[in-house]
Short mmCIF file of C-alpha atoms in Angstrom, two decimals:
data_model
loop_
_atom_site.label_atom_id
_atom_site.label_comp_id
_atom_site.label_asym_id
_atom_site.label_seq_id
_atom_site.Cartn_x
_atom_site.Cartn_y
_atom_site.Cartn_z
CA MET A 1 75.27 -40.33 87.30
CA LEU A 2 73.91 -41.89 84.10
CA ILE A 3 75.02 -45.32 85.27
CA GLN A 4 73.22 -44.88 88.61
CA LEU A 5 69.96 -43.93 86.89
CA GLY A 6 70.26 -46.71 84.37
CA LEU A 7 70.05 -44.31 81.44
CA ASN A 8 73.09 -45.79 79.75
CA ARG A 9 71.27 -49.05 78.93
CA SER A 10 69.44 -49.52 75.69
CA SER A 11 65.70 -49.71 75.89
CA LEU A 12 64.02 -53.08 76.20
CA PHE A 13 61.75 -52.25 73.28
CA LEU A 14 64.59 -51.32 70.93
CA ARG A 15 66.35 -54.69 71.07
CA PRO A 16 66.59 -56.39 67.65
CA SER A 17 64.49 -59.40 68.65
CA VAL A 18 61.58 -57.24 69.84
CA VAL A 19 61.74 -54.95 66.81
CA SER A 20 61.79 -57.84 64.32
CA ARG A 21 58.81 -59.54 66.02
CA SER A 22 56.75 -56.34 65.99
CA THR A 23 57.62 -55.71 62.33
CA THR A 24 56.53 -59.23 61.40
CA LEU A 25 53.29 -58.81 63.32
CA THR A 26 52.62 -55.49 61.61
CA ARG A 27 53.15 -57.04 58.18
CA GLN A 28 50.78 -59.87 58.98
CA LEU A 29 48.09 -57.47 60.16
CA ALA A 30 48.55 -55.22 57.16
CA LYS A 31 47.68 -57.95 54.63
CA ARG A 32 44.44 -57.35 52.84
CA TYR A 33 42.11 -60.24 52.55
CA GLN A 34 39.76 -58.42 50.20
CA SER A 35 39.93 -58.48 46.48
CA THR A 36 38.43 -56.26 43.87
CA VAL A 37 36.10 -57.53 41.20
CA LYS A 38 35.67 -55.90 37.84
CA THR A 39 32.07 -54.84 37.39
CA SER A 40 30.25 -52.93 34.74
CA PHE A 41 28.55 -49.63 35.34
CA ASP A 42 25.11 -51.25 35.40
CA GLU A 43 26.22 -53.83 37.99
CA GLU A 44 27.66 -51.07 40.19
CA LEU A 45 24.40 -49.17 39.88
CA GLN A 46 22.42 -52.26 40.94
CA ILE A 47 24.68 -52.76 43.97
CA LEU A 48 24.27 -49.10 44.90
CA ARG A 49 20.48 -49.29 44.61
CA ALA A 50 20.43 -52.41 46.78
CA GLN A 51 22.52 -50.64 49.44
CA ARG A 52 20.24 -47.61 49.36
CA LYS A 53 17.22 -49.79 50.13
CA ASN A 54 18.80 -50.79 53.45
CA ARG A 55 19.51 -47.23 54.61
CA PRO A 56 17.47 -45.83 57.47
CA ILE A 57 14.96 -43.20 56.44
CA SER A 58 14.95 -39.98 58.42
CA PRO A 59 11.59 -38.45 59.26
CA HIS A 60 10.32 -35.52 57.26
CA LEU A 61 10.59 -32.09 58.86
CA THR A 62 6.81 -31.65 58.82
CA ILE A 63 6.39 -34.14 61.68
CA TYR A 64 8.21 -31.83 64.09
CA GLN A 65 6.39 -29.11 65.99
CA PRO A 66 7.79 -25.70 64.99
CA GLN A 67 9.87 -24.06 67.70
CA MET A 68 10.57 -20.41 68.38
CA THR A 69 14.30 -21.11 68.06
CA TRP A 70 13.84 -22.20 64.43
CA TYR A 71 12.26 -18.93 63.46
CA LEU A 72 14.58 -16.70 65.46
CA SER A 73 17.67 -18.51 64.19
CA SER A 74 16.53 -18.22 60.58
CA LEU A 75 15.58 -14.57 60.99
CA HIS A 76 18.92 -13.82 62.67
CA ARG A 77 20.78 -15.22 59.67
CA VAL A 78 18.53 -13.47 57.15
CA SER A 79 18.78 -10.14 58.98
CA GLY A 80 22.57 -10.42 59.11
CA VAL A 81 22.80 -11.17 55.39
CA MET A 82 20.42 -8.36 54.43
CA LEU A 83 22.05 -5.74 56.65
CA GLY A 84 25.52 -6.84 55.55
CA ALA A 85 24.56 -6.77 51.87
CA ALA A 86 23.09 -3.27 52.21
CA PHE A 87 26.18 -2.04 54.04
CA TYR A 88 28.60 -3.51 51.50
CA CYS A 89 26.60 -2.29 48.49
CA LEU A 90 26.48 1.26 49.85
CA THR A 91 30.16 1.20 50.81
CA ILE A 92 31.22 -0.15 47.41
CA ALA A 93 29.02 2.41 45.63
CA PHE A 94 30.66 5.28 47.53
CA GLY A 95 34.12 3.81 46.96
CA VAL A 96 33.64 3.30 43.22
CA SER A 97 32.06 6.75 42.88
CA THR A 98 35.01 8.38 44.59
CA LEU A 99 37.50 6.36 42.57
CA PHE A 100 35.95 7.23 39.20
CA GLY A 101 34.60 10.69 40.10
CA LEU A 102 30.94 9.82 39.55
CA GLY A 103 29.66 12.40 42.02
CA LEU A 104 27.93 10.12 44.50
CA ASN A 105 28.28 11.77 47.87
CA THR A 106 26.02 12.20 50.88
CA GLU A 107 24.81 15.60 49.73
CA ASN A 108 23.72 14.38 46.29
CA LEU A 109 22.26 11.18 47.73
CA THR A 110 20.21 13.13 50.30
CA THR A 111 18.89 15.50 47.64
CA TRP A 112 17.92 12.63 45.34
CA TYR A 113 16.30 10.71 48.20
CA LYS A 114 14.14 13.65 49.31
CA GLU A 115 13.06 14.51 45.76
CA LYS A 116 12.52 11.09 44.19
CA VAL A 117 11.62 8.58 46.92
CA PRO A 118 7.91 8.45 47.83
CA THR A 119 6.89 8.67 51.47
CA TRP A 120 5.47 5.15 51.61
CA PHE A 121 8.78 3.70 50.37
CA ASP A 122 10.70 5.87 52.83
CA TRP A 123 8.70 4.49 55.77
CA THR A 124 8.93 0.92 54.45
CA ALA A 125 12.71 1.07 53.97
CA LYS A 126 13.30 2.76 57.33
CA GLY A 127 11.02 0.27 59.09
CA GLY A 128 12.69 -2.71 57.45
CA VAL A 129 16.17 -1.54 58.37
CA ALA A 130 15.13 -0.40 61.87
CA TYR A 131 13.42 -3.64 62.85
CA LEU A 132 16.07 -5.87 61.25
CA PHE A 133 18.84 -3.94 62.98
CA ALA A 134 17.07 -4.01 66.37
CA PHE A 135 16.39 -7.73 66.03
CA HIS A 136 19.91 -8.60 64.92
CA ILE A 137 21.48 -6.64 67.77
CA SER A 138 19.17 -8.05 70.45
CA ASN A 139 19.49 -11.62 69.20
CA GLY A 140 23.26 -11.16 69.09
CA VAL A 141 23.16 -10.17 72.77
CA ARG A 142 21.04 -13.26 73.39
CA HIS A 143 23.77 -15.41 71.85
CA LEU A 144 26.39 -13.70 74.00
CA VAL A 145 24.30 -14.53 77.08
CA TRP A 146 24.29 -18.16 75.94
CA ASP A 147 28.06 -18.02 75.45
CA LEU A 148 28.32 -17.10 79.13
CA GLY A 149 26.43 -20.29 79.94
CA LYS A 150 23.30 -18.49 81.09
CA GLN A 151 19.70 -19.19 80.02
CA VAL A 152 20.59 -22.36 78.10
CA THR A 153 17.68 -24.40 79.44
CA ASN A 154 14.48 -24.78 77.41
CA PRO A 155 12.53 -22.27 79.54
CA GLY A 156 15.50 -19.88 79.42
CA VAL A 157 15.75 -20.11 75.65
CA ILE A 158 12.04 -19.44 75.25
CA ARG A 159 12.16 -16.58 77.77
CA THR A 160 15.09 -14.90 76.00
CA GLY A 161 13.33 -15.41 72.66
CA TRP A 162 10.29 -13.49 73.86
CA ALA A 163 12.57 -10.82 75.34
CA VAL A 164 14.29 -10.44 71.96
CA LEU A 165 10.93 -10.01 70.22
CA ALA A 166 9.77 -7.45 72.80
CA PHE A 167 13.01 -5.47 72.56
CA THR A 168 12.82 -5.60 68.77
CA ALA A 169 9.31 -4.15 68.80
CA VAL A 170 10.25 -1.30 71.14
CA ALA A 171 13.68 -0.49 69.68
CA GLY A 172 12.55 -0.89 66.06
CA THR A 173 9.67 1.52 66.61
CA THR A 174 12.01 3.96 68.34
CA PHE A 175 14.49 3.79 65.44
CA LEU A 176 11.68 4.23 62.93
CA PHE A 177 10.44 7.50 64.41
CA LYS A 178 13.85 9.12 64.92
#
């Protein structure tokens, strides 16, 4: 069967004459025709400065018209970092307190909060967390919609941006007063 299919013959490309020619060609192509020149540090610096003069200059960001996506993207990142940092700090505080027996528990924390924290700070902290949480959740849903391939046109992106801001206002206010 191997003889009928021709599989018993050696490959045309593995014959010694073909292999030696390709090896010779590879060696010829691999030769470097560049040489290095010893230069001082000052000469290298001059060459570098000359090369930098020929680089294209990118425009400054101030020439671009601000877009809603810039602000929402930045705020999404900032809200994620702030909410994550608050979560991890509180979790680590409870973990360390339990580990070393420092007495930080929800009962003591609630008592301290009601006695020591002024009303204005209470409303400010609740509002900050409520609006950041509402924004981060709604903008996360917006990104999931984009992952589905929906609303990825310019009008769709702007429309979903305004929807995120509207939902944030309503949900953040709802969270604040609960």
